[in-house]
PDB file of C-alpha atoms in Angstrom:
ATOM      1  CA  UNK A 903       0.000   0.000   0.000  1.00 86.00           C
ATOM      2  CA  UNK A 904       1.420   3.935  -0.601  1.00 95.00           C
ATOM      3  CA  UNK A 905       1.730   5.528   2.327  1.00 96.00           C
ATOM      4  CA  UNK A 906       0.800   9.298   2.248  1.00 98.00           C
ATOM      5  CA  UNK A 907       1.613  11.724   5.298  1.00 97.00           C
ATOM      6  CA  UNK A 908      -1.733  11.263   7.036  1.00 97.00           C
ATOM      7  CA  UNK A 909       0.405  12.778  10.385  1.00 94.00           C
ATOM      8  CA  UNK A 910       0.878  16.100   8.704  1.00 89.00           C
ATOM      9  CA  UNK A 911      -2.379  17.622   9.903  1.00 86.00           C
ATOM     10  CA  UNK A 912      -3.765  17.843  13.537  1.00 84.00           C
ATOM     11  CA  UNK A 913      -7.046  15.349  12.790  1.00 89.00           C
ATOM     12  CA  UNK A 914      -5.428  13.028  10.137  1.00 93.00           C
ATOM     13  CA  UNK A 915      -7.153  13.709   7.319  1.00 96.00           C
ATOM     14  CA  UNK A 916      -5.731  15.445   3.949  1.00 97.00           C
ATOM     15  CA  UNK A 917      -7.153  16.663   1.276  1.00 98.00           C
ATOM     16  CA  UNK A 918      -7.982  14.761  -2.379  1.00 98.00           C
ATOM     17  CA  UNK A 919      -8.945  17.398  -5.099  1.00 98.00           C
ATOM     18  CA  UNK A 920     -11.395  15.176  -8.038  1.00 98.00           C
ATOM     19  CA  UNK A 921     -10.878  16.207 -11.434  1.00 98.00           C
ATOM     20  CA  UNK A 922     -13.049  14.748 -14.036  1.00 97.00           C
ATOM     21  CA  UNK A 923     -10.648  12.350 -16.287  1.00 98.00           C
ATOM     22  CA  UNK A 924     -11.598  13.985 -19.265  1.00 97.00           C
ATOM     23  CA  UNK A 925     -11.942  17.766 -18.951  1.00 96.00           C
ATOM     24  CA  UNK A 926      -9.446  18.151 -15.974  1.00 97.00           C
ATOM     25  CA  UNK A 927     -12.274  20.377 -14.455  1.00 97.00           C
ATOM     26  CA  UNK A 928     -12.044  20.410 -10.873  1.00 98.00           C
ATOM     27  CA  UNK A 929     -15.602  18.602  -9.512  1.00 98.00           C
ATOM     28  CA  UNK A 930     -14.836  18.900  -5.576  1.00 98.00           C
ATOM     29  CA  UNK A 931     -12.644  18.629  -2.847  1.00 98.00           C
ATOM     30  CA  UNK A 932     -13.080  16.116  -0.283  1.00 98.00           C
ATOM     31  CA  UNK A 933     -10.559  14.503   2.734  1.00 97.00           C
ATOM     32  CA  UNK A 934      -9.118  11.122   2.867  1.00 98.00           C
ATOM     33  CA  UNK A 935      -7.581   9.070   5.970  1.00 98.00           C
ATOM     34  CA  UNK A 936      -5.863   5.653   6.134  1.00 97.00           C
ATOM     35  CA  UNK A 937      -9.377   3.903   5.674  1.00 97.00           C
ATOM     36  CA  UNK A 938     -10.805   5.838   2.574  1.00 98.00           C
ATOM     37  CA  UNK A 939      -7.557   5.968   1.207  1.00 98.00           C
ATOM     38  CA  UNK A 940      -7.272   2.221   1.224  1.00 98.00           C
ATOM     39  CA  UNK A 941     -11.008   1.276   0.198  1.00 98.00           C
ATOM     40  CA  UNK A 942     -10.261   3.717  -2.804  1.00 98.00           C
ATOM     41  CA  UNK A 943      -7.505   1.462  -3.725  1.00 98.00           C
ATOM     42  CA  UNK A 944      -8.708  -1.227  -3.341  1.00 97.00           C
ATOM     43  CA  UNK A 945     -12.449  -0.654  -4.332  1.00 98.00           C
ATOM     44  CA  UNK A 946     -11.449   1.458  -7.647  1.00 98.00           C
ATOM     45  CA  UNK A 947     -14.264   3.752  -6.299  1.00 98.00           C
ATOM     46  CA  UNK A 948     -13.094   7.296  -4.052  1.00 98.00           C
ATOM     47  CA  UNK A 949     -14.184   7.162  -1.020  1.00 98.00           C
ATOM     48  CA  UNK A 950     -13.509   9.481   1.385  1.00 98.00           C
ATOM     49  CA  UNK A 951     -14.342  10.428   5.397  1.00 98.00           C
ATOM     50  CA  UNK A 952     -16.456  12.460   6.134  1.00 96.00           C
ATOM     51  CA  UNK A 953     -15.897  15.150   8.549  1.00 92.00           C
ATOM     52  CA  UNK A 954     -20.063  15.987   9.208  1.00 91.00           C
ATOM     53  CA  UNK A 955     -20.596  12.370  10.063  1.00 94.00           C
ATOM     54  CA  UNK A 956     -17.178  11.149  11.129  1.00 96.00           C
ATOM     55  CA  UNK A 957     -17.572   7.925   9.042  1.00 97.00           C
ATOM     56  CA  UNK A 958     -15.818   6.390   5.750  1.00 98.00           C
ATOM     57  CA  UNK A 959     -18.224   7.751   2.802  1.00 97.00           C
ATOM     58  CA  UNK A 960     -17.980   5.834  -0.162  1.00 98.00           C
ATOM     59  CA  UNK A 961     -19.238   9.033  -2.440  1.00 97.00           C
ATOM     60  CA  UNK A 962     -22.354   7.843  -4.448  1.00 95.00           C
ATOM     61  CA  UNK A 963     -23.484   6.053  -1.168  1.00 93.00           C
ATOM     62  CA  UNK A 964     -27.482   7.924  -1.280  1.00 85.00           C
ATOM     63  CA  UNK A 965     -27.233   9.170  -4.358  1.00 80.00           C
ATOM     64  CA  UNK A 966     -26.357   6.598  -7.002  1.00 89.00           C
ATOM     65  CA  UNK A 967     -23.464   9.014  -7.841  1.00 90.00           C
ATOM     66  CA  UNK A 968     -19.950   7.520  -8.004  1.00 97.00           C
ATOM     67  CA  UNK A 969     -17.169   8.362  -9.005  1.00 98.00           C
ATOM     68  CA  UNK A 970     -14.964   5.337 -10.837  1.00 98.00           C
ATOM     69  CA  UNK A 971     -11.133   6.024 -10.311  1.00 98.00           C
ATOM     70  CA  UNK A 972      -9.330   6.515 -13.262  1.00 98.00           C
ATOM     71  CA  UNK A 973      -6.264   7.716 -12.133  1.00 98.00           C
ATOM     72  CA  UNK A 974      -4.473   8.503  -8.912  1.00 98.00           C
ATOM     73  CA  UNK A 975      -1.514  11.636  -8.071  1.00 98.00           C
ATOM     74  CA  UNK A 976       0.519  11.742  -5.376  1.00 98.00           C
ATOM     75  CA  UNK A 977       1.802  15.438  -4.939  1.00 98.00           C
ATOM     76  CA  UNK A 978       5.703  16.064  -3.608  1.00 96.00           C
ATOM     77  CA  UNK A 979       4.845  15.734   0.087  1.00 96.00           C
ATOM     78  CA  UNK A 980       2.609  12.767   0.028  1.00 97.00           C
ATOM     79  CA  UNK A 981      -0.361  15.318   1.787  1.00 97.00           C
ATOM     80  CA  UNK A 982      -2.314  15.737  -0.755  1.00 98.00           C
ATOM     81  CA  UNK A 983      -3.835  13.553  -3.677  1.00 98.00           C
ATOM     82  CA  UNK A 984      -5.811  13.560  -6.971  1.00 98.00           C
ATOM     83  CA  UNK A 985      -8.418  11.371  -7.700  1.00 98.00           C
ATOM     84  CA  UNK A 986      -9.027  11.707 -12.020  1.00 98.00           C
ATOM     85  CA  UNK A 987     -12.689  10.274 -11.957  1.00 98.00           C
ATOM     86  CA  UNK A 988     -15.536   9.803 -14.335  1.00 98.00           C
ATOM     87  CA  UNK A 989     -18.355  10.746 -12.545  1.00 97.00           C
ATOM     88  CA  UNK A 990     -21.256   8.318 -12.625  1.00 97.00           C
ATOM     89  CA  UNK A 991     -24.873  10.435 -13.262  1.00 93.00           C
ATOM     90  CA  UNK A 992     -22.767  14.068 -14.591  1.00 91.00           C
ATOM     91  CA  UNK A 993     -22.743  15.382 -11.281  1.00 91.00           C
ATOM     92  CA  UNK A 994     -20.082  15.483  -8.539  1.00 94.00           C
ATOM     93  CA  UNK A 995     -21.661  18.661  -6.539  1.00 93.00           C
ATOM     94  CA  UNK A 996     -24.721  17.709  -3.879  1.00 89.00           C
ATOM     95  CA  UNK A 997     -27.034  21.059  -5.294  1.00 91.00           C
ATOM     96  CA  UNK A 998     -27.045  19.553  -8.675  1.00 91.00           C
ATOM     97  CA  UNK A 999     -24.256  20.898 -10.377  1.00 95.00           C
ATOM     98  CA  UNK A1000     -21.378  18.832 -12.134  1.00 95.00           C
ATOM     99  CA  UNK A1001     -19.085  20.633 -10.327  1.00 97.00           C
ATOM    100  CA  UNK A1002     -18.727  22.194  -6.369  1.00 97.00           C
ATOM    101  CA  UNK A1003     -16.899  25.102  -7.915  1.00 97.00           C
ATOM    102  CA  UNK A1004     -19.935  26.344 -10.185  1.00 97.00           C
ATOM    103  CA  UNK A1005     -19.527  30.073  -8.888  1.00 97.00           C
ATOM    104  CA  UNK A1006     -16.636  32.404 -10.524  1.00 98.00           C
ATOM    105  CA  UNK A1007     -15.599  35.906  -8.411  1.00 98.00           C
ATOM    106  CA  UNK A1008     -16.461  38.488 -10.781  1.00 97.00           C
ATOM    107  CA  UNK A1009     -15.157  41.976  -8.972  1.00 94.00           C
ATOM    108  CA  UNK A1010     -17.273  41.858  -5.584  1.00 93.00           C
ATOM    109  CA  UNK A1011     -19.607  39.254  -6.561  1.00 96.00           C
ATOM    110  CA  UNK A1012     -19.794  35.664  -7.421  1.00 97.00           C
ATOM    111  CA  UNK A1013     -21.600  34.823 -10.161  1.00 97.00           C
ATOM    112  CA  UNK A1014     -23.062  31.136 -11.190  1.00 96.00           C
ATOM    113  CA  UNK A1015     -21.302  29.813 -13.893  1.00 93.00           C
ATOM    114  CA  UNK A1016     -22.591  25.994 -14.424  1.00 80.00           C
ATOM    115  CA  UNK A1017     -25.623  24.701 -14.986  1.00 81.00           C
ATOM    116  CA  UNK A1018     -28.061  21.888 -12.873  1.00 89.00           C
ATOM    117  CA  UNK A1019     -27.443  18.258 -14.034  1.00 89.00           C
ATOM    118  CA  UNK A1020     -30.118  17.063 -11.456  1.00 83.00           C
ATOM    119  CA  UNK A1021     -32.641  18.532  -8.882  1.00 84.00           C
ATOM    120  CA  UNK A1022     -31.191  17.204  -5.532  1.00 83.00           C
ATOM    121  CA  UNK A1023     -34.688  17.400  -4.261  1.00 78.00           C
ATOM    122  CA  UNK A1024     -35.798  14.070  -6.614  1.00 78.00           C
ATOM    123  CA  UNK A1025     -32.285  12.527  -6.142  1.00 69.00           C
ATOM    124  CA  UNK A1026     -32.353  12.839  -2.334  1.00 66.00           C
ATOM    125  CA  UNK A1027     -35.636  12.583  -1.086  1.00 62.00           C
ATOM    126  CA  UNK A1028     -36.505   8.873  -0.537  1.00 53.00           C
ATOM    127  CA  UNK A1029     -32.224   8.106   0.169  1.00 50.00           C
ATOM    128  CA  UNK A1030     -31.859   9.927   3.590  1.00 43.00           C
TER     129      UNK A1030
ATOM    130  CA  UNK B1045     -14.473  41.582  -0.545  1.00 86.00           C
ATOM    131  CA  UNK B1046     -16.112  37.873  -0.773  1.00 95.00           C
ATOM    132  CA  UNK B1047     -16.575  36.601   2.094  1.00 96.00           C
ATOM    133  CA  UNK B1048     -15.255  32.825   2.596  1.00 98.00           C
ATOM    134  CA  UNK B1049     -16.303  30.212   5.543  1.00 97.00           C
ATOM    135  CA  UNK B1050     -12.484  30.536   7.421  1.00 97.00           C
ATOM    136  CA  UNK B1051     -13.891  29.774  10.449  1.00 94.00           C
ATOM    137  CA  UNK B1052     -14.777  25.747   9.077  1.00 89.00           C
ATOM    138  CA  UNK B1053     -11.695  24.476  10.147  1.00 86.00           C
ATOM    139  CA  UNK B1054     -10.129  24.976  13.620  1.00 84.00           C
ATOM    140  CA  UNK B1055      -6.698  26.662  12.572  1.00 89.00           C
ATOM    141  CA  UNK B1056      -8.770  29.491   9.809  1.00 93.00           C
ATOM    142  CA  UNK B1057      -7.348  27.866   6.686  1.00 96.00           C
ATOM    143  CA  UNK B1058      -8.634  26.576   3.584  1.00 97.00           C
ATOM    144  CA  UNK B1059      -7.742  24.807   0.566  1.00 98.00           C
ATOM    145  CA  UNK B1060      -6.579  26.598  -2.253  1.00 98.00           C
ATOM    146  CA  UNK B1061      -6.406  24.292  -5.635  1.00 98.00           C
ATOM    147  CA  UNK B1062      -4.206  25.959  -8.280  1.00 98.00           C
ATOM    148  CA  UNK B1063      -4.521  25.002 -11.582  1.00 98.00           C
ATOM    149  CA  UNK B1064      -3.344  25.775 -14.984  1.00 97.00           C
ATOM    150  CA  UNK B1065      -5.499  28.486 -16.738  1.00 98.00           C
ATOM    151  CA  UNK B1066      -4.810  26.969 -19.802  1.00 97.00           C
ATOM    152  CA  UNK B1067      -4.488  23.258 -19.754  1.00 96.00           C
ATOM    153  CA  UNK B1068      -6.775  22.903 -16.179  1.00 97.00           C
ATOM    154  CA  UNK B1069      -3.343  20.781 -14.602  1.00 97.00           C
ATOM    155  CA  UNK B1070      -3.271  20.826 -10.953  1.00 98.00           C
ATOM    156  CA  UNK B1071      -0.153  22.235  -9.888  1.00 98.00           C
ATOM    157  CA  UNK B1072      -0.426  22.437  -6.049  1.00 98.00           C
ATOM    158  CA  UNK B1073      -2.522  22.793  -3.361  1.00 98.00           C
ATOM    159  CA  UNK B1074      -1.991  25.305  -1.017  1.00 98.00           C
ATOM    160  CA  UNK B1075      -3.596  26.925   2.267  1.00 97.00           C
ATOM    161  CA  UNK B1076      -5.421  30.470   2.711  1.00 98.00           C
ATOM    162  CA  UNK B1077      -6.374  32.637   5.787  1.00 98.00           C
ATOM    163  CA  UNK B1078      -8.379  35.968   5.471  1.00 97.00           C
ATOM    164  CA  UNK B1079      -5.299  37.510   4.756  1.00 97.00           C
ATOM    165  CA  UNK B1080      -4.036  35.670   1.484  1.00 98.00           C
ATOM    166  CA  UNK B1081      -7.159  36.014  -0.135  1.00 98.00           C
ATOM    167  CA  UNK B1082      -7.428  39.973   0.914  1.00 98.00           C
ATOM    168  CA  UNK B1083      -4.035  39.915  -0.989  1.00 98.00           C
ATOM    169  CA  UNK B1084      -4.963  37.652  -3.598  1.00 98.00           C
ATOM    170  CA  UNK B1085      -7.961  39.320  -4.534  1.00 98.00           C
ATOM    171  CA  UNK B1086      -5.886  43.203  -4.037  1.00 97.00           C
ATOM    172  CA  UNK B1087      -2.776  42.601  -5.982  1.00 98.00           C
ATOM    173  CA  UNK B1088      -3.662  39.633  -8.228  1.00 98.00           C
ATOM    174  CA  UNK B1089      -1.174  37.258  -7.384  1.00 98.00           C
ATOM    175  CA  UNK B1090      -1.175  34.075  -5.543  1.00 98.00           C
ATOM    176  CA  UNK B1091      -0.817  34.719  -1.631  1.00 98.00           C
ATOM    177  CA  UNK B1092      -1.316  31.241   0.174  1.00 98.00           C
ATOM    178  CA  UNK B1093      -0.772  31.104   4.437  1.00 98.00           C
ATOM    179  CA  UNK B1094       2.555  29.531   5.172  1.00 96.00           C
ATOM    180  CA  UNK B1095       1.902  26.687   7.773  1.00 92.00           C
ATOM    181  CA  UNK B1096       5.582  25.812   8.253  1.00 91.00           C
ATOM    182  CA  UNK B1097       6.329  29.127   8.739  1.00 94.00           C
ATOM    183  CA  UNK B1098       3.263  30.701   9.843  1.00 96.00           C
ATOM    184  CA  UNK B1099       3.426  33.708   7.694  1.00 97.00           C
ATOM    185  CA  UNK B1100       1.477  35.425   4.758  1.00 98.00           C
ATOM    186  CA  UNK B1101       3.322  33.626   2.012  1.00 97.00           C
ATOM    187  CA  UNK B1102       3.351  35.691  -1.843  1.00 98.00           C
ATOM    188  CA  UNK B1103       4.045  32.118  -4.052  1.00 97.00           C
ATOM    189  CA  UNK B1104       7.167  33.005  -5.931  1.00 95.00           C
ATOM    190  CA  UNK B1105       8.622  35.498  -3.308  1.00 93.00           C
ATOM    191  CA  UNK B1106      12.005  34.283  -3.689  1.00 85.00           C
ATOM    192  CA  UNK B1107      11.926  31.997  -7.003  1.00 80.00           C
ATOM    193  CA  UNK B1108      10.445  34.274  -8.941  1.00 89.00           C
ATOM    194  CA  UNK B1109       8.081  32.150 -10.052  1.00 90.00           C
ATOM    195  CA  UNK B1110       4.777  34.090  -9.243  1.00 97.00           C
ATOM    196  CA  UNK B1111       1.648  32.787 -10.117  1.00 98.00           C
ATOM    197  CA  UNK B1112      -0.709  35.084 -11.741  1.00 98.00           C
ATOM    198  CA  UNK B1113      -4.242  35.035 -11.111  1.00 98.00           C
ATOM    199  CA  UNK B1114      -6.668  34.645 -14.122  1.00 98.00           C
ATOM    200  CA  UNK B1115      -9.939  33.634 -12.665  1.00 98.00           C
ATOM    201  CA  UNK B1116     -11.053  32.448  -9.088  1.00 98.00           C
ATOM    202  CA  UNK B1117     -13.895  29.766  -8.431  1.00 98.00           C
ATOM    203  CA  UNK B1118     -15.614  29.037  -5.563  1.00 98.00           C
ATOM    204  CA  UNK B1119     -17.195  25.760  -3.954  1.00 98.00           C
ATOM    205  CA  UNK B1120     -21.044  25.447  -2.839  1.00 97.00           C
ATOM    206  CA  UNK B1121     -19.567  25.627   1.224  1.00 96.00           C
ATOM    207  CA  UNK B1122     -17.178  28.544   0.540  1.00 97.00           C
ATOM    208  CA  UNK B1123     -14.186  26.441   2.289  1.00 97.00           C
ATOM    209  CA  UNK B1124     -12.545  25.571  -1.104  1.00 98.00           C
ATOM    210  CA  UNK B1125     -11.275  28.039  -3.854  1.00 98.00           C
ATOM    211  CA  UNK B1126      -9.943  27.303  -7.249  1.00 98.00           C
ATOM    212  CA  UNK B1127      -7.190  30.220  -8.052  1.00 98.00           C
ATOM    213  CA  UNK B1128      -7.126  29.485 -12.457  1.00 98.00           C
ATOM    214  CA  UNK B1129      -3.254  30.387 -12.949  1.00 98.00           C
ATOM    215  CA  UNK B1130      -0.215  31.489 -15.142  1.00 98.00           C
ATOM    216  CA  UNK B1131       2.512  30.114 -13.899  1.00 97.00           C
ATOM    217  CA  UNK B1132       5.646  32.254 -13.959  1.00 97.00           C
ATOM    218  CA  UNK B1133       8.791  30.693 -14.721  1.00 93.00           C
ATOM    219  CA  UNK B1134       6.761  27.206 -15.660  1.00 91.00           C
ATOM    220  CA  UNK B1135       6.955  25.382 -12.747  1.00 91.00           C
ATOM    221  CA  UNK B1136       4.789  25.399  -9.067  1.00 94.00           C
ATOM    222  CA  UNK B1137       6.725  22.680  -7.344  1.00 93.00           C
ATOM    223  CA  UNK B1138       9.997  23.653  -4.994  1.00 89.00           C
ATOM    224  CA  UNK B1139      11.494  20.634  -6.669  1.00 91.00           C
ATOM    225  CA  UNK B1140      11.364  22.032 -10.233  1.00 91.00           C
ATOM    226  CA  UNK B1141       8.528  19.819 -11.774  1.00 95.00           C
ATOM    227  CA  UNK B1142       5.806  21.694 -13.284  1.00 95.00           C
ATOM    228  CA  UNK B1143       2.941  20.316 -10.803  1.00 97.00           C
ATOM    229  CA  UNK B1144       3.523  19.498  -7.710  1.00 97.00           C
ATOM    230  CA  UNK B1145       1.345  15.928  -8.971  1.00 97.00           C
ATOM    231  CA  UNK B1146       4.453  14.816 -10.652  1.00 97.00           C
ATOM    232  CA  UNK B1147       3.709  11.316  -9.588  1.00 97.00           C
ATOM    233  CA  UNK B1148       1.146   8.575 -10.760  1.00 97.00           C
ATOM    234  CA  UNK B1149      -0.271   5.200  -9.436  1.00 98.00           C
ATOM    235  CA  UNK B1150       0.622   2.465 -10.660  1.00 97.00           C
ATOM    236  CA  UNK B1151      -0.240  -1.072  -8.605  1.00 94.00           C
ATOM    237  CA  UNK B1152       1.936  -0.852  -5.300  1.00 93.00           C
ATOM    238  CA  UNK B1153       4.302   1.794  -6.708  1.00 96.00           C
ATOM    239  CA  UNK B1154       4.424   5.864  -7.469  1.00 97.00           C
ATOM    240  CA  UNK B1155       6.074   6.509 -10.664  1.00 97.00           C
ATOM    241  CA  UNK B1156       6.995   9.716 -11.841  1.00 96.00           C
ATOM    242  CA  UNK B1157       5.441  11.178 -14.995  1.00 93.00           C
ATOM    243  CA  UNK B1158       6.446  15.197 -15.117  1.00 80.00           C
ATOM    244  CA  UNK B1159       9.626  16.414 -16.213  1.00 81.00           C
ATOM    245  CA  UNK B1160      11.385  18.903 -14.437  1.00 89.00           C
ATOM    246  CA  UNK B1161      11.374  22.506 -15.562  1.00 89.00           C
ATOM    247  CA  UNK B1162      14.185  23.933 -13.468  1.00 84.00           C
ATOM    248  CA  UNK B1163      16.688  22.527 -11.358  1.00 84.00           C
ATOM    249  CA  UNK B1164      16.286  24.027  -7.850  1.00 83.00           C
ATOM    250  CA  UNK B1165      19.411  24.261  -6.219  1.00 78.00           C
ATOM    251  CA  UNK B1166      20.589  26.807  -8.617  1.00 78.00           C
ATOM    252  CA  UNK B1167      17.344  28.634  -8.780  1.00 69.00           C
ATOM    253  CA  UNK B1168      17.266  28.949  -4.784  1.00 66.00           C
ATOM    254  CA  UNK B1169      21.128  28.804  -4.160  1.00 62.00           C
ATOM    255  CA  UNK B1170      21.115  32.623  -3.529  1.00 53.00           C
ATOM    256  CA  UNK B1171      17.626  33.706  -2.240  1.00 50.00           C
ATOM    257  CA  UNK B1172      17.227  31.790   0.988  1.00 43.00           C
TER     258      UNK B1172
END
């Protein structure tokens, strides 16, 4: 198994930015320990932990939405990772968009720059 | 100014992805406070939070190698930002590679994939 630098921070978690293996666009950024790192490697699908719940989150869980590894990076200090992903159902973001980062700073404002793949009221309501 | 969710994490910092503004290629990943994104957002230029340090950091201070800002994006929880970047100089990564991701996967092993741009004992030799 790789070993990253899961001491580094204070609660042992570090961050994995997703990029869709196609388009490189950045979908979200999520934080790994020992366990979802491991299930992610061994699985082929990211999972992560989540900080809310305190529990391993295999992303997709409630909504049907995972996110098949493609490829894996490792950056210089071993703290940080990227997961290259096709996103099962077009959307990595929980309000419906493909991507988290679907607002752009525009002088004082931020302004919404993708568009809805699903309404996270259908996708959600009977899964929670 | 736009106002970000700081207060998320326990130590005031938050993820910073920098990509590429061309070819969307993670580079780095890098921590902000209030203050680097004040100075971000003022001057243009990447300003992370130095954690080994613990001091307002301006990326290419004493490489050179400043990153200039081309467009910001913001996640749905404003505790993630995307700073869209020209790289000065052509590499992020203290150790000369172009991304700091320089290193892929593969099985049990990491195996480098970038090439390096600069060699960095002679571009830091004089400037620390």
């Amino acid at each position: 198994m790789i070993e990253l630098n899961f001491a580094k921070s204070a609660d042992g978690l570090i961050p994995a930015i997703v990029q869709d293996y196609k388009t490189n666009e950045v979908l979200m950024l999520a934080y790994i320990n020992k366990l979802a790192w491991e299930e992610t490697l061994k699985t082929g699908k990211a999972h992560y932990w989540s900080r809310s719940r305190q529990k391993l989150w295999l992303k997709g869980e409630s909504s049907g939405h995972v996110q098949m590894i493609h490829e894996i990076l490792v950056d210089c200090d071993d703290d940080t990772v990227v997961y290259k992903v096709e996103q099962i159902g077009g959307a990595a973001c929980h309000t419906g968009y493909s991507t988290c980062f679907f607002r752009k700073v525009k002088g004082e404002r931020l302004v919404v720059e993708g568009k809805k793949v699903f309404d996270p009221e259908k996708v959600y309501k009977n899964k929670i």
